[in-house]
Short mmCIF file of C-alpha atoms and ligand atoms in Angstrom, two decimals:
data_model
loop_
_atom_site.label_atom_id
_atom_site.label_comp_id
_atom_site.label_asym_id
_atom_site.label_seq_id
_atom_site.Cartn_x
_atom_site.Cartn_y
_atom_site.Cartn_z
CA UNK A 1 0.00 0.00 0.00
CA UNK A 2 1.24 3.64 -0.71
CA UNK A 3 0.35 6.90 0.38
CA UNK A 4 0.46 9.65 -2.89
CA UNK A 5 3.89 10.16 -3.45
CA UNK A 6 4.93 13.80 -2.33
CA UNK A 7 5.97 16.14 -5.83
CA UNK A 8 8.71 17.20 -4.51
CA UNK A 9 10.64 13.83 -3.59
CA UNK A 10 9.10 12.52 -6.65
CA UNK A 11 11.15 15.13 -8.94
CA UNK A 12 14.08 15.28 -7.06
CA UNK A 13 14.71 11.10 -6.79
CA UNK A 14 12.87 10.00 -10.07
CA UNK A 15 12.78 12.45 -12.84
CA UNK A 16 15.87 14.88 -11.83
CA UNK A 17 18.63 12.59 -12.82
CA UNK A 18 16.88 12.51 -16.00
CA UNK A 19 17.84 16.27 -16.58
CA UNK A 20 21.66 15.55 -15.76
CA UNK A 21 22.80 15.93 -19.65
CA UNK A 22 21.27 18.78 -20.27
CA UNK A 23 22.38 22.27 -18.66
CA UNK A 24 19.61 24.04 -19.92
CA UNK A 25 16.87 22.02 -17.53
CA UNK A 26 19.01 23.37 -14.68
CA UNK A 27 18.68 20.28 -12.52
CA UNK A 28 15.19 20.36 -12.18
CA UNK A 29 15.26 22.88 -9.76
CA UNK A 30 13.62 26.09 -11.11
CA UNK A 31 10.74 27.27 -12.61
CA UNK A 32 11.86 27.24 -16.25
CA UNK A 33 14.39 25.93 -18.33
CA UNK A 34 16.54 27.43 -21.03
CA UNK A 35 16.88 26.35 -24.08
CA UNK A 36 19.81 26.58 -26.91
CA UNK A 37 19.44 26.57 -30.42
CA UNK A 38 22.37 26.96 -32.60
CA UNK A 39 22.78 29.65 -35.16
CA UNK A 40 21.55 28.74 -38.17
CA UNK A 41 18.66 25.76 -36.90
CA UNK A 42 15.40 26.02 -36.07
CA UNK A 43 13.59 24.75 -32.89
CA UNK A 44 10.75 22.19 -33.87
CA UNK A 45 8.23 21.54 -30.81
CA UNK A 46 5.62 19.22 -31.09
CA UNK A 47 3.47 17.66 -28.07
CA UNK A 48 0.99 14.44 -27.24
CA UNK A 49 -1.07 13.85 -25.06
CA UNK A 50 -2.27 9.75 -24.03
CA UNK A 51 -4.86 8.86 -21.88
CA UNK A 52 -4.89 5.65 -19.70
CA UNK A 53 -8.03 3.69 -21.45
CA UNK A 54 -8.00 5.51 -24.73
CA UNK A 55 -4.13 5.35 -25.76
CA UNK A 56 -3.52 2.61 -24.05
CA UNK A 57 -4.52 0.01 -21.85
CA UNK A 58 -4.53 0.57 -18.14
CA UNK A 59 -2.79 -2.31 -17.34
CA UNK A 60 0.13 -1.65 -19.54
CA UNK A 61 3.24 -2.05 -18.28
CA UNK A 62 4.03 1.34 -16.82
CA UNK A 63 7.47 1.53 -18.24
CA UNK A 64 6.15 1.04 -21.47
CA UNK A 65 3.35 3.35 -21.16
CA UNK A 66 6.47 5.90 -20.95
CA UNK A 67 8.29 5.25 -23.73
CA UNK A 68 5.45 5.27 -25.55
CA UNK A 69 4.78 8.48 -24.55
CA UNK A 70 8.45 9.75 -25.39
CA UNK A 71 8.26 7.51 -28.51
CA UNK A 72 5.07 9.30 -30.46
CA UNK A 73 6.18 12.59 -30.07
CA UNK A 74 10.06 12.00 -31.57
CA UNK A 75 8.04 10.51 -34.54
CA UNK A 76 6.42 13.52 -34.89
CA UNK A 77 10.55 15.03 -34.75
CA UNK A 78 11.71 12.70 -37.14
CA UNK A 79 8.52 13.60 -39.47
CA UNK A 80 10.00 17.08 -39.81
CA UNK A 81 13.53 16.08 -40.35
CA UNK A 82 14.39 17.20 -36.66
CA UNK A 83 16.63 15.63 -33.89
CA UNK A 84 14.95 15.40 -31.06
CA UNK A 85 17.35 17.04 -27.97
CA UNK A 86 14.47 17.80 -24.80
CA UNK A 87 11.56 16.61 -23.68
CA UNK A 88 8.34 18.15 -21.01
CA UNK A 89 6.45 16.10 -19.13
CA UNK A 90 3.08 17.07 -17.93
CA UNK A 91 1.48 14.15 -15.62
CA UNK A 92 -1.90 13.65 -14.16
CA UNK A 93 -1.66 10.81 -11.90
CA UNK A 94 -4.08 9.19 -10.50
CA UNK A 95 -4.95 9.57 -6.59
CA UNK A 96 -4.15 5.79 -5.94
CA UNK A 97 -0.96 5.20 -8.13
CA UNK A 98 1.61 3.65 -6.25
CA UNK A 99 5.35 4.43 -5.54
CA UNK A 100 6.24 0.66 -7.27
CA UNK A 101 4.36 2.28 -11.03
CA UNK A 102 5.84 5.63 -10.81
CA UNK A 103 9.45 3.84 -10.27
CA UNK A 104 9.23 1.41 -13.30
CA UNK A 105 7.44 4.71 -14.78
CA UNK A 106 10.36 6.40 -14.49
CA UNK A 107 12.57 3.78 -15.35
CA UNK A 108 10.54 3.49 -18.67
CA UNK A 109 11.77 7.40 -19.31
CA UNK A 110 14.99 6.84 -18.01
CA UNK A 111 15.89 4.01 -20.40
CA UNK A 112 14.42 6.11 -23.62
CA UNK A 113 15.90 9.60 -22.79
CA UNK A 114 19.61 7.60 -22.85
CA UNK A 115 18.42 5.06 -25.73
CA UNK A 116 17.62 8.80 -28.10
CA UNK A 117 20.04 10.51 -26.26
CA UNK A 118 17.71 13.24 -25.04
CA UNK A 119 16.91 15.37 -21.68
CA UNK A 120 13.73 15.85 -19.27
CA UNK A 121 14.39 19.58 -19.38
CA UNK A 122 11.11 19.95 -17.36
CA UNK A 123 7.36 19.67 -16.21
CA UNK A 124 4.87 19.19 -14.14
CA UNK A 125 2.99 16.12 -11.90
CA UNK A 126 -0.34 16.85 -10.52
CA UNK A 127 -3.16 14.14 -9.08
CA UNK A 128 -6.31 13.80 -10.39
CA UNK A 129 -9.10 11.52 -9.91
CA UNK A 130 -9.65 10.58 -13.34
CA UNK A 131 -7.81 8.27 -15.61
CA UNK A 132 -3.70 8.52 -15.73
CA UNK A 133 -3.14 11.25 -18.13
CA UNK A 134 -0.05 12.22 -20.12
CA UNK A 135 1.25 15.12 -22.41
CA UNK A 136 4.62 14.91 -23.30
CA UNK A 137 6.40 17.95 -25.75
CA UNK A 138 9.51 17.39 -27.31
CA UNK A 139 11.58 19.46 -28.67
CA UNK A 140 14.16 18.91 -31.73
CA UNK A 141 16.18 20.84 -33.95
CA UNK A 142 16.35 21.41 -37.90
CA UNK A 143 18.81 22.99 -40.05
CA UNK A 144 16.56 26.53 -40.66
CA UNK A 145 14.29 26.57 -43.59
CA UNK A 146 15.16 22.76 -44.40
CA UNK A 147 12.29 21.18 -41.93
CA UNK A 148 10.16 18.42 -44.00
CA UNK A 149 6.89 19.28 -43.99
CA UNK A 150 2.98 17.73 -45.01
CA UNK A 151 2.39 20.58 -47.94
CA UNK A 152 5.72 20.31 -50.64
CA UNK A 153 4.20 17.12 -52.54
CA UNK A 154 4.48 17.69 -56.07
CA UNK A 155 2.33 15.79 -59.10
CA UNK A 156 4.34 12.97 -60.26
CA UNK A 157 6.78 12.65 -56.69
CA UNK A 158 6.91 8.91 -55.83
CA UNK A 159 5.20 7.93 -52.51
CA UNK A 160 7.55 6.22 -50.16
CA UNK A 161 6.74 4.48 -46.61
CA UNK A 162 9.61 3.41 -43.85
CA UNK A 163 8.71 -0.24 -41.84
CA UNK A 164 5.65 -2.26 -42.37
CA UNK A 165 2.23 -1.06 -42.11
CA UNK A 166 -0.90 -2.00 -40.06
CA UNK A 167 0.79 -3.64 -36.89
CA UNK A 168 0.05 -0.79 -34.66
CA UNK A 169 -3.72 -1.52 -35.16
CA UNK A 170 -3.33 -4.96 -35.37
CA UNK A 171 -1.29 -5.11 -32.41
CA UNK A 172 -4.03 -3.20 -30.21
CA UNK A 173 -6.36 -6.10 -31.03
CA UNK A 174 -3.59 -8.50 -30.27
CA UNK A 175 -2.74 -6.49 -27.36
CA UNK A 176 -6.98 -6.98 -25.97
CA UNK A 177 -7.01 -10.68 -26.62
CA UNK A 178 -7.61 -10.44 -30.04
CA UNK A 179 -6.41 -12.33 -33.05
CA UNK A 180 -6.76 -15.52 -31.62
CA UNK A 181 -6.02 -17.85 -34.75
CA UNK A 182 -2.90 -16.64 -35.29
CA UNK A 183 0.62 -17.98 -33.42
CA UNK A 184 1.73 -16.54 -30.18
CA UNK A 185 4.51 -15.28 -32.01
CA UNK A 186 2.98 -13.23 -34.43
CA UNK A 187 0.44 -12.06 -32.07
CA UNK A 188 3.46 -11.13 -29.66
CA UNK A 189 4.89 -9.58 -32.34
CA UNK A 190 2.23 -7.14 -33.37
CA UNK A 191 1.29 -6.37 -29.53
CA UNK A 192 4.71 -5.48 -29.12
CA UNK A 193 4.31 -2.82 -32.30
CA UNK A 194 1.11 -1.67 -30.55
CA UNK A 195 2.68 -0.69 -27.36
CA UNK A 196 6.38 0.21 -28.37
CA UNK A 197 6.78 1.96 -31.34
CA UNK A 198 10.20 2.56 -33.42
CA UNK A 199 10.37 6.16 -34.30
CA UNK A 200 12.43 6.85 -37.64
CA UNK A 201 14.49 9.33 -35.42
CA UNK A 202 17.86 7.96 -37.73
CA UNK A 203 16.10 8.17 -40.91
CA UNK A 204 13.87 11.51 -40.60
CA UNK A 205 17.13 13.58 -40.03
CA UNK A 206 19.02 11.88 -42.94
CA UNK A 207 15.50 12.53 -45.32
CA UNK A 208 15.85 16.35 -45.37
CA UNK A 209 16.70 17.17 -48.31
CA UNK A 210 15.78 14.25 -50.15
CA UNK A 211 12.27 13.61 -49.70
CA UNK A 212 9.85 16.43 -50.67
CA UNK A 213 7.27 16.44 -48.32
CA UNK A 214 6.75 13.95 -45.12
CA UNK A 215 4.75 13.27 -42.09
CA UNK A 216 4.11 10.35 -39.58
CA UNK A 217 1.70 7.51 -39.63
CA UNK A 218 -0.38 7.73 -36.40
CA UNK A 219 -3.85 7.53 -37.10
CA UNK A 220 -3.43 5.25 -40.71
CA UNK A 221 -1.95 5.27 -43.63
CA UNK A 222 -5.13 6.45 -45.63
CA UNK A 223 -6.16 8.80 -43.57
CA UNK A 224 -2.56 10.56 -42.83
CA UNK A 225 -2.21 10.50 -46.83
CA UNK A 226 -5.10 12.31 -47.01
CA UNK A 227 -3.61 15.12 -44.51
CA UNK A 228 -0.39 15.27 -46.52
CA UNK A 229 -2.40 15.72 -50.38
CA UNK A 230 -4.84 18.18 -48.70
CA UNK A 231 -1.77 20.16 -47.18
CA UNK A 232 0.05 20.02 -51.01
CA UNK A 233 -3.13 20.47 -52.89
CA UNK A 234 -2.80 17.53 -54.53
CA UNK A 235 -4.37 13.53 -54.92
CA UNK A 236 -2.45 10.63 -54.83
CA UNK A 237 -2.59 6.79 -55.68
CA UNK A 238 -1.65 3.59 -53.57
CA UNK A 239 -1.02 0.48 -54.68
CA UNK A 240 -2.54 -1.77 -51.94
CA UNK A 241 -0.09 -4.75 -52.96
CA UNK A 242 3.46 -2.49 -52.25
CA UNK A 243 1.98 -1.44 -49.10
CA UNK A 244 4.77 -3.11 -47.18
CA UNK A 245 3.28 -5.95 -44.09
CA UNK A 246 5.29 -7.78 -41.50
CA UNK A 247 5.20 -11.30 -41.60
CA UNK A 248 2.47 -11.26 -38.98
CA UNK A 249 0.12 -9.04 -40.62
CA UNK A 250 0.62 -10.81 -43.46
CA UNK A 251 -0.52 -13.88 -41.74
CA UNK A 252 -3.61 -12.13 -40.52
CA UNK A 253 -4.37 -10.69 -44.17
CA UNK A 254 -3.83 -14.32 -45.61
CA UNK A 255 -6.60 -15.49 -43.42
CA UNK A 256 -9.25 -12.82 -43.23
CA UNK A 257 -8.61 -10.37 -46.55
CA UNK A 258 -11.15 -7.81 -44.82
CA UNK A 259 -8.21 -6.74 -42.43
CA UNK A 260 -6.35 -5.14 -44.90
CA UNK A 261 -8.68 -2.28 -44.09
CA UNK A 262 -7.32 -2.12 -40.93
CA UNK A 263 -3.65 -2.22 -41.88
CA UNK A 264 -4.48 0.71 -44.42
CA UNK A 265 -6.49 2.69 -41.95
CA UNK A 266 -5.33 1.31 -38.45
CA UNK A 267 -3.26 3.54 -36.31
CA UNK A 268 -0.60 3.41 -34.28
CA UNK A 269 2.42 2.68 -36.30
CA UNK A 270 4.70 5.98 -36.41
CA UNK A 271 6.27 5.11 -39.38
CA UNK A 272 7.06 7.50 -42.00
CA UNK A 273 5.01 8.44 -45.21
CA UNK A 274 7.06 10.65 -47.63
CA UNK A 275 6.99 11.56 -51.20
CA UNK A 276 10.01 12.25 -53.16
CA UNK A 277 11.37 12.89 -56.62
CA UNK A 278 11.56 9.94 -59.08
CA UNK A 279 15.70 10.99 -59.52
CA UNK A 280 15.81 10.56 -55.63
CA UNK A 281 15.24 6.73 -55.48
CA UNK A 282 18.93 6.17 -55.38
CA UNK A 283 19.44 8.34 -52.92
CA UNK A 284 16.62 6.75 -50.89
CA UNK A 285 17.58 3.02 -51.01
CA UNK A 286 21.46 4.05 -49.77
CA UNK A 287 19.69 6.02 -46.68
CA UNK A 288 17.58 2.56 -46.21
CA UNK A 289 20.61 0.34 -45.84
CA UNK A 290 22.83 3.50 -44.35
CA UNK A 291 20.13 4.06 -41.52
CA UNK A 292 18.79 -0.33 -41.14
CA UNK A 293 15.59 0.67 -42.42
CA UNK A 294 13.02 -0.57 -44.98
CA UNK A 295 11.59 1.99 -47.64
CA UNK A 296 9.16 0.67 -50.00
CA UNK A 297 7.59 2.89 -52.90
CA UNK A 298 3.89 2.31 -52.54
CA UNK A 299 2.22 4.83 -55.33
CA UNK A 300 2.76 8.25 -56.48
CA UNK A 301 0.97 11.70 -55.95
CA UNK A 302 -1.25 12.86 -58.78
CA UNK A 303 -3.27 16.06 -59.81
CA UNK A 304 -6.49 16.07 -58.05
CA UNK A 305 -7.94 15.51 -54.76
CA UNK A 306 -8.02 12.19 -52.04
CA UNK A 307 -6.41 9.10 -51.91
CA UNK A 308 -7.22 6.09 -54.28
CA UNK A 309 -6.34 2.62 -53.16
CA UNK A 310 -5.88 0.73 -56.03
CA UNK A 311 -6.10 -3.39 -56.10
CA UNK A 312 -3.42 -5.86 -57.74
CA UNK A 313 -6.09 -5.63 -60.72
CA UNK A 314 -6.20 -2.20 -60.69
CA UNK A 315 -9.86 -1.60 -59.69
CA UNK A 316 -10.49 0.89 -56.70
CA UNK A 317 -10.39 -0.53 -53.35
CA UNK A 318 -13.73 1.13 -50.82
CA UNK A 319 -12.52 1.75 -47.55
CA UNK A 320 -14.87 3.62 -45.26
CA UNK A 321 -13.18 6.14 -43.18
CA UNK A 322 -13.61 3.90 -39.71
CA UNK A 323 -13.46 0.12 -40.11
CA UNK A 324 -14.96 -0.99 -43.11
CA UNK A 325 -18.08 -1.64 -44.79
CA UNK A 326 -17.16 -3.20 -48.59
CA UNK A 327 -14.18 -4.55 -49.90
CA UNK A 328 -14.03 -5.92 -53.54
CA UNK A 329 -17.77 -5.93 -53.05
CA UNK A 330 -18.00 -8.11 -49.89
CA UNK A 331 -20.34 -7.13 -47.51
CA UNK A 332 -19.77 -6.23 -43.89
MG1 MG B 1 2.20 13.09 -36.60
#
């Protein structure tokens, strides 16, 4: 049993030693931190919130639940090209958390601010009495003018994606139980996806440049697209048979086809979605094997407006904008 921990001790034995490699954050110990940002760069902020029951499950392993937290917002970093130097935290725990989660809490951020090699420049912990909330902004730096952004697409750019697609979703219904006919492994696998992501922190730096414009995958590849060609003023194309699947996706496409709505509107996977120049594709597959990462060309950006997923037989594939309702004519 625990008492609520008191803020004070909290900062000072848990999330201080955090802010050790970073001057700036001043040891925790005042009411702001300062921030440095080279001549010539640009500082690129982005924050997230995640709420205990909505971005993930309540009884998620705490440490987990941290780098997750860390992890979303440094895709959003590597999405602009950034690298990611500071981080806030803003937490709202709950009345009744105990001293044992806030420890393997804090463990969580302590293993993720050395794995990025980043700082906890700051924050703030309150209690509340509603679910475990959690808004996290990092903060990452760009060469000035060069940051990647959703609206330089150009008609006729080739549309790239890092990873595999559709194990974040996948994952969450591995990660509730779900998924049952497929192997432990693979549903291990894809939970694993669901609850840790792999931001492209390498690969988004490396990118500027090279790709034209870029942006995450958090809420599904369709969807996100459709952010990116509104933002550029322009349509593009998929081809739903590059869309690049780990083995275990694959596995669940093989045996129900109707979840390849899922992988191409699921969430959750913080890979990247970039377009570039057809003369870049060199350049692009010697970043893949410089940086460890897949890039697979999965369509190309047209005049126009919206996304069109297109079939091996080249016929439109119908995805409704939540779930789905038809594909190739099946009903729901
Ligand atoms: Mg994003």
């Amino acid at each position: 049993m625990s008492t609520q921990p008191d803020e004070f001790a909290l900062i000072a034995e848990l999330f201080a030693p955090l802010a050790a490699s970073y001057p700036g954050a001043l040891g925790l110990t005042d009411d702001a931190a300062l921030l440095e940002v080279p001549d010539g760069q640009q500082l690129v902020v982005t924050v997230d919130a995640m709420v205990a029951g909505v971005h993930f499950l309540p009884d998620d392993p705490p440490d987990l639940v941290a780098r997750k937290l860390i992890r979303v917002n440094l895709s959003d970093l590597a999405a602009k090209g950034a690298v990611p130097f500071a981080v806030l935290l803003a937490a709202s725990f709950p009345t009744d958390v105990s001293m044992a989660w806030l420890t393997t809490f804090a463990a969580g951020l302590k293993q993720d601010v050395e794995s990025y090699a980043i700082a906890l420049i700051g924050g703030d912990t309150v209690s509340t009495p509603g679910p475990l909330t959690l808004s996290l902004t990092a903060f990452g730096r760009v060469e000035a003018g060069r940051a990647l952004l959703r609206r330089h697409a150009q008609v006729g750019d080739r549309l790239w994606v890092s990873g595999t697609i559709g194990d974040g979703a996948l994952g969450l219904l591995a990660a509730q139980g779900g998924l049952l006919d497929l192997s432990a492994e693979h549903r291990d696998a894809l939970a694993d996806r669901y609850r840790l992501p792999r931001p492209r922190s390498l690969l988004g730096p490396r990118l500027v440049g090279v790709a034209r414009a870029a942006m995450d995958v958090s809420d599904g590849l369709v969807q996100d697209l459709g952010h990116l060609c509104r933002a550029s003023g322009v349509g593009a194309v998929v081809e739903a048979d590059k869309v690049p699947l780990s083995a275990a996706a694959r596995a669940v496409v093989a045996a129900d086809q109707s979840r390849l709505a899922t992988v191409l509107t699921g969430g959750d996977d913080y890979e990247l979605l970039f377009t570039a120049p057809r003369e870049g594709t060199d350049l692009l597959l010697t970043l893949a094997r410089e940086t460890d990462t897949s890039l697979t060309e999965i369509g190309c950006i047209t005049a126009g407006t919206g996304v069109t997923v297109l079939d091996r037989d080249g016929q439109a594939v119908l995805l409704p904008r939540q779930g789905w309702r038809h594909f190739r004519g099946e009903p729901a």
